[in-house]
Amino acid sequence: MSLKERICGSRPAGGSWTGSRPPCTPTWGTWTRSTCTHAGGSWIRPVGFDTGVKTYNSLTRRKEPLILTRDRVATWYSCGPTVYDHAHLGHACSYVRFDILQRILSRVFGVSVVHALVITDIDDKIIKRSQENMSPTILARIYEEEFKKDMLSLKVLPPTVYLRVTENVPQIVAFIERIVANGHAYPTQKGDVYFDIRSIGQRYGKFSGSVSLPTDSDKRDSRDFALWKAAKPGEPSWDSPWGGGRPGWHIECSTIASSVFGSQLDIHSGGVDLAFPHHENEVAQSEAYHRCPQWGNYFLHSGHLHLKGSAEKMSKSLKNFITIKEFLRSYSAHEFRMFCLLTKYRSAIDFSEGSMLAARSQLGALVTFDQGAQAYLRGQLPCPPLDPDRLWDKLAEVKGQVLDALADDFDTPRAVHAVMDLVSHGNRQLQPVAEADGAARSPAVVGAVLAYVRELFGLLGVDLLDRQEGLSGSSPVVVDTVVEQLCQFRSRVRSFALAPWEAPPPQGPGSASARPRTRPDRLPLLEACDALRKDLAPAGVLIKVRGGTGSLISEWTGSTREPVLSSLNEPVPL
């Protein structure tokens, strides 16, 4: 088989090409200073399994059908953190957003995601920071473990594999050697190795075009970037054919992604700030190494997180960041995920107390519906007869709307809006009444709506049944049970205290009958019930006063980080 066939696919006797890549020009076979038939670096639509999803591809700057090389398997590579400091909310936003996308792809569209994420554990910033009091290796390990714990606390699914740069240096050296041998990089007398931008002609500039960088006397072109950096005194270094040194930033991702996925990658993700120069240089290096016309088929970029009122992204370098640990002291992981779901993953997003309270309110509405629907299913929430046909139709309609939204570039705001409309529709029917004895019930449709809402948000990473532990570490189930029993006990006491009582009738002809009223000797019971209601409010258990019979429902107070456990729909005192 010729080199051209090995690169582009086999050619059967009939003469037509097979495989996922189109035939290349003769000059591409030797991959000197020329480009493939897709002149100017235009995108090649993959051949394979169509997921049914359209996603915005930064390579084409438009939505494209998401087509995978293998049936129902997506290879996905992410640029991980440079572990020299605490992870912050800007990192959290990107990783949570892509976690949502991966959950949608796997749990809605049936695609197994094989996800590799690299940890940059050697870098200029790590070296500089470590010079203060510890070795670069120890510093990197400390912040790597903290990053992993932060991701778990945010309910981000771990990747299929974590990889470290320092454990792949021999592979990186071999990767650079092949790029040099292919004529697309050159060593300098100082021991540095640079990628030769001019060697790939118009193929450079897929994302942002070419940008001239400060000139370096050792570079052939100001745009050339380092693949290997010669060692400096006191810095960690590894052996190479060019002398001691360490990898450049961009080459680590190309090497590690290629070591896992080979010459074909379905999806590459990262923050929008990484598109140029990082991802641009990754593509150049990888296609130069593999001699392929297209290494990564889809590049997905998440928008920046901004502090409201600031045009600057949240970042360590700008020192305007909030650590994940700091954030989770005030809000829950589910609230942050809801905050992310309410905007498109590609959009910039403003972080503020107001935006977080809006996310908390949305989540609270879901939890209130969940608890109300449960109460109805248990027979504890008397309601007028429902309109089950209307609810069944609405459920089917929303299911279709959600699927359409998620297939359209993972449009979670539209999907959430459709579900919230369904919840609002359900809440309008689940209106408590004072008396509903003998009223027709429709538990099946309420249960179906509740199951769908739970299932959908569960697959997005928001568990409506999750509870913050309390009562000295007691389990959430115990806490729920204790509060429910307490509220029910209070309801019975209050109903007893409010039981109608007729005072002795006045003496004499023509006297009016006595009006039922509360017995004076039972007023202390009512006062105790009111005191209990006030005492429970700071703990997030809100007992609302409105017409009804004391049926168990739930409310959202915002006074705790998690949904409140239960409350009572309480009769108004006489």
PDB file of N, CA and C in Angstrom, residues 80-88 91 119-147 249 313-321:
ATOM      1  N   GLY A  80      -7.030  20.316  29.955  1.00  0.00           N
ATOM      2  CA  GLY A  80      -7.234  20.409  31.388  1.00  0.00           C
ATOM      3  C   GLY A  80      -6.542  21.619  31.985  1.00  0.00           C
ATOM      4  N   PRO A  81      -6.521  21.714  33.307  1.00  0.00           N
ATOM      5  CA  PRO A  81      -5.963  22.891  33.976  1.00  0.00           C
ATOM      6  C   PRO A  81      -4.443  22.862  34.045  1.00  0.00           C
ATOM      7  N   THR A  82      -3.867  24.038  34.149  1.00  0.00           N
ATOM      8  CA  THR A  82      -2.467  24.167  34.540  1.00  0.00           C
ATOM      9  C   THR A  82      -2.472  24.322  36.053  1.00  0.00           C
ATOM     10  N   VAL A  83      -1.950  23.323  36.746  1.00  0.00           N
ATOM     11  CA  VAL A  83      -2.181  23.221  38.187  1.00  0.00           C
ATOM     12  C   VAL A  83      -1.087  23.957  38.979  1.00  0.00           C
ATOM     13  N   TYR A  84      -1.251  25.260  39.070  1.00  0.00           N
ATOM     14  CA  TYR A  84      -0.329  26.069  39.862  1.00  0.00           C
ATOM     15  C   TYR A  84      -1.049  26.895  40.918  1.00  0.00           C
ATOM     16  N   ASP A  85      -2.401  26.819  40.948  1.00  0.00           N
ATOM     17  CA  ASP A  85      -3.175  27.599  41.899  1.00  0.00           C
ATOM     18  C   ASP A  85      -4.559  26.963  42.029  1.00  0.00           C
ATOM     19  N   HIS A  86      -5.399  27.544  42.884  1.00  0.00           N
ATOM     20  CA  HIS A  86      -6.753  27.041  43.082  1.00  0.00           C
ATOM     21  C   HIS A  86      -7.568  27.175  41.790  1.00  0.00           C
ATOM     22  N   ALA A  87      -8.425  26.195  41.532  1.00  0.00           N
ATOM     23  CA  ALA A  87      -9.388  26.327  40.439  1.00  0.00           C
ATOM     24  C   ALA A  87     -10.435  27.371  40.832  1.00  0.00           C
ATOM     25  N   HIS A  88     -10.917  28.118  39.841  1.00  0.00           N
ATOM     26  CA  HIS A  88     -11.891  29.164  40.150  1.00  0.00           C
ATOM     27  C   HIS A  88     -13.183  28.952  39.365  1.00  0.00           C
ATOM     28  N   HIS A  91     -13.121  28.342  35.586  1.00  0.00           N
ATOM     29  CA  HIS A  91     -12.867  26.943  35.227  1.00  0.00           C
ATOM     30  C   HIS A  91     -14.134  26.117  35.413  1.00  0.00           C
ATOM     31  N   ILE A 119      -3.610  16.994  32.361  1.00  0.00           N
ATOM     32  CA  ILE A 119      -3.215  17.883  33.442  1.00  0.00           C
ATOM     33  C   ILE A 119      -1.849  18.454  33.104  1.00  0.00           C
ATOM     34  N   THR A 120      -1.772  19.768  32.927  1.00  0.00           N
ATOM     35  CA  THR A 120      -0.473  20.417  32.672  1.00  0.00           C
ATOM     36  C   THR A 120       0.216  20.615  34.015  1.00  0.00           C
ATOM     37  N   ASP A 121       1.198  19.728  34.273  1.00  0.00           N
ATOM     38  CA  ASP A 121       1.876  19.765  35.568  1.00  0.00           C
ATOM     39  C   ASP A 121       3.326  20.217  35.463  1.00  0.00           C
ATOM     40  N   ILE A 122       3.695  20.803  34.311  1.00  0.00           N
ATOM     41  CA  ILE A 122       4.974  21.501  34.184  1.00  0.00           C
ATOM     42  C   ILE A 122       4.760  22.674  33.238  1.00  0.00           C
ATOM     43  N   ASP A 123       5.138  23.865  33.705  1.00  0.00           N
ATOM     44  CA  ASP A 123       4.817  25.082  32.965  1.00  0.00           C
ATOM     45  C   ASP A 123       5.556  26.234  33.613  1.00  0.00           C
ATOM     46  N   ASP A 124       5.727  27.333  32.857  1.00  0.00           N
ATOM     47  CA  ASP A 124       6.420  28.504  33.403  1.00  0.00           C
ATOM     48  C   ASP A 124       5.788  28.965  34.726  1.00  0.00           C
ATOM     49  N   LYS A 125       4.448  28.981  34.788  1.00  0.00           N
ATOM     50  CA  LYS A 125       3.769  29.472  35.987  1.00  0.00           C
ATOM     51  C   LYS A 125       3.989  28.535  37.170  1.00  0.00           C
ATOM     52  N   ILE A 126       4.003  27.233  36.898  1.00  0.00           N
ATOM     53  CA  ILE A 126       4.253  26.271  37.968  1.00  0.00           C
ATOM     54  C   ILE A 126       5.670  26.439  38.506  1.00  0.00           C
ATOM     55  N   ILE A 127       6.624  26.603  37.604  1.00  0.00           N
ATOM     56  CA  ILE A 127       8.027  26.772  38.016  1.00  0.00           C
ATOM     57  C   ILE A 127       8.189  28.037  38.849  1.00  0.00           C
ATOM     58  N   LYS A 128       7.592  29.126  38.387  1.00  0.00           N
ATOM     59  CA  LYS A 128       7.714  30.398  39.103  1.00  0.00           C
ATOM     60  C   LYS A 128       7.091  30.310  40.483  1.00  0.00           C
ATOM     61  N   ARG A 129       5.901  29.702  40.556  1.00  0.00           N
ATOM     62  CA  ARG A 129       5.215  29.591  41.850  1.00  0.00           C
ATOM     63  C   ARG A 129       5.967  28.660  42.800  1.00  0.00           C
ATOM     64  N   SER A 130       6.513  27.583  42.272  1.00  0.00           N
ATOM     65  CA  SER A 130       7.173  26.594  43.118  1.00  0.00           C
ATOM     66  C   SER A 130       8.478  27.113  43.707  1.00  0.00           C
ATOM     67  N   GLN A 131       9.078  28.100  43.075  1.00  0.00           N
ATOM     68  CA  GLN A 131      10.337  28.648  43.578  1.00  0.00           C
ATOM     69  C   GLN A 131      10.171  29.322  44.934  1.00  0.00           C
ATOM     70  N   GLU A 132       8.922  29.559  45.315  1.00  0.00           N
ATOM     71  CA  GLU A 132       8.676  30.211  46.601  1.00  0.00           C
ATOM     72  C   GLU A 132       8.979  29.287  47.777  1.00  0.00           C
ATOM     73  N   ASN A 133       8.510  28.014  47.693  1.00  0.00           N
ATOM     74  CA  ASN A 133       8.715  27.175  48.879  1.00  0.00           C
ATOM     75  C   ASN A 133       8.679  25.668  48.655  1.00  0.00           C
ATOM     76  N   MET A 134       8.497  25.172  47.445  1.00  0.00           N
ATOM     77  CA  MET A 134       8.440  23.723  47.245  1.00  0.00           C
ATOM     78  C   MET A 134       8.795  23.371  45.807  1.00  0.00           C
ATOM     79  N   SER A 135       8.954  22.070  45.540  1.00  0.00           N
ATOM     80  CA  SER A 135       9.313  21.622  44.197  1.00  0.00           C
ATOM     81  C   SER A 135       8.106  21.738  43.271  1.00  0.00           C
ATOM     82  N   PRO A 136       8.355  21.892  41.956  1.00  0.00           N
ATOM     83  CA  PRO A 136       7.237  21.967  41.005  1.00  0.00           C
ATOM     84  C   PRO A 136       6.337  20.737  41.052  1.00  0.00           C
ATOM     85  N   THR A 137       6.935  19.564  41.262  1.00  0.00           N
ATOM     86  CA  THR A 137       6.144  18.323  41.282  1.00  0.00           C
ATOM     87  C   THR A 137       5.154  18.318  42.434  1.00  0.00           C
ATOM     88  N   ILE A 138       5.619  18.669  43.636  1.00  0.00           N
ATOM     89  CA  ILE A 138       4.735  18.678  44.806  1.00  0.00           C
ATOM     90  C   ILE A 138       3.650  19.726  44.645  1.00  0.00           C
ATOM     91  N   LEU A 139       4.043  20.912  44.183  1.00  0.00           N
ATOM     92  CA  LEU A 139       3.049  21.978  43.981  1.00  0.00           C
ATOM     93  C   LEU A 139       1.960  21.526  43.015  1.00  0.00           C
ATOM     94  N   ALA A 140       2.381  20.930  41.896  1.00  0.00           N
ATOM     95  CA  ALA A 140       1.412  20.495  40.886  1.00  0.00           C
ATOM     96  C   ALA A 140       0.491  19.415  41.419  1.00  0.00           C
ATOM     97  N   ARG A 141       1.034  18.473  42.200  1.00  0.00           N
ATOM     98  CA  ARG A 141       0.194  17.392  42.732  1.00  0.00           C
ATOM     99  C   ARG A 141      -0.853  17.937  43.709  1.00  0.00           C
ATOM    100  N   ILE A 142      -0.462  18.902  44.533  1.00  0.00           N
ATOM    101  CA  ILE A 142      -1.392  19.481  45.498  1.00  0.00           C
ATOM    102  C   ILE A 142      -2.588  20.096  44.782  1.00  0.00           C
ATOM    103  N   TYR A 143      -2.312  20.925  43.762  1.00  0.00           N
ATOM    104  CA  TYR A 143      -3.412  21.603  43.072  1.00  0.00           C
ATOM    105  C   TYR A 143      -4.156  20.684  42.115  1.00  0.00           C
ATOM    106  N   GLU A 144      -3.493  19.633  41.633  1.00  0.00           N
ATOM    107  CA  GLU A 144      -4.197  18.644  40.812  1.00  0.00           C
ATOM    108  C   GLU A 144      -5.257  17.927  41.635  1.00  0.00           C
ATOM    109  N   GLU A 145      -4.890  17.478  42.828  1.00  0.00           N
ATOM    110  CA  GLU A 145      -5.853  16.785  43.678  1.00  0.00           C
ATOM    111  C   GLU A 145      -6.987  17.719  44.100  1.00  0.00           C
ATOM    112  N   GLU A 146      -6.662  18.975  44.361  1.00  0.00           N
ATOM    113  CA  GLU A 146      -7.704  19.935  44.714  1.00  0.00           C
ATOM    114  C   GLU A 146      -8.661  20.136  43.547  1.00  0.00           C
ATOM    115  N   PHE A 147      -8.121  20.222  42.341  1.00  0.00           N
ATOM    116  CA  PHE A 147      -8.959  20.375  41.149  1.00  0.00           C
ATOM    117  C   PHE A 147      -9.919  19.193  41.003  1.00  0.00           C
ATOM    118  N   TRP A 249       4.009  24.437  25.423  1.00  0.00           N
ATOM    119  CA  TRP A 249       2.645  24.267  25.903  1.00  0.00           C
ATOM    120  C   TRP A 249       1.769  23.499  24.908  1.00  0.00           C
ATOM    121  N   LYS A 313     -12.823  38.542  31.467  1.00  0.00           N
ATOM    122  CA  LYS A 313     -13.162  37.211  31.932  1.00  0.00           C
ATOM    123  C   LYS A 313     -12.587  36.996  33.332  1.00  0.00           C
ATOM    124  N   MET A 314     -13.161  36.039  34.047  1.00  0.00           N
ATOM    125  CA  MET A 314     -12.607  35.668  35.340  1.00  0.00           C
ATOM    126  C   MET A 314     -11.354  34.838  35.104  1.00  0.00           C
ATOM    127  N   SER A 315     -10.232  35.222  35.692  1.00  0.00           N
ATOM    128  CA  SER A 315      -8.982  34.496  35.474  1.00  0.00           C
ATOM    129  C   SER A 315      -8.029  34.724  36.630  1.00  0.00           C
ATOM    130  N   LYS A 316      -7.088  33.790  36.767  1.00  0.00           N
ATOM    131  CA  LYS A 316      -6.080  33.912  37.812  1.00  0.00           C
ATOM    132  C   LYS A 316      -5.155  35.100  37.543  1.00  0.00           C
ATOM    133  N   SER A 317      -4.790  35.264  36.281  1.00  0.00           N
ATOM    134  CA  SER A 317      -3.833  36.316  35.947  1.00  0.00           C
ATOM    135  C   SER A 317      -4.374  37.697  36.257  1.00  0.00           C
ATOM    136  N   LEU A 318      -5.715  37.871  36.129  1.00  0.00           N
ATOM    137  CA  LEU A 318      -6.328  39.169  36.413  1.00  0.00           C
ATOM    138  C   LEU A 318      -6.683  39.327  37.894  1.00  0.00           C
ATOM    139  N   LYS A 319      -6.523  38.239  38.642  1.00  0.00           N
ATOM    140  CA  LYS A 319      -6.796  38.249  40.091  1.00  0.00           C
ATOM    141  C   LYS A 319      -8.213  38.740  40.412  1.00  0.00           C
ATOM    142  N   ASN A 320      -9.156  38.349  39.565  1.00  0.00           N
ATOM    143  CA  ASN A 320     -10.550  38.728  39.800  1.00  0.00           C
ATOM    144  C   ASN A 320     -11.428  37.489  39.948  1.00  0.00           C
ATOM    145  N   PHE A 321     -10.835  36.445  40.504  1.00  0.00           N
ATOM    146  CA  PHE A 321     -11.532  35.168  40.525  1.00  0.00           C
ATOM    147  C   PHE A 321     -12.103  34.825  41.894  1.00  0.00           C
TER     148      PHE A 321
END
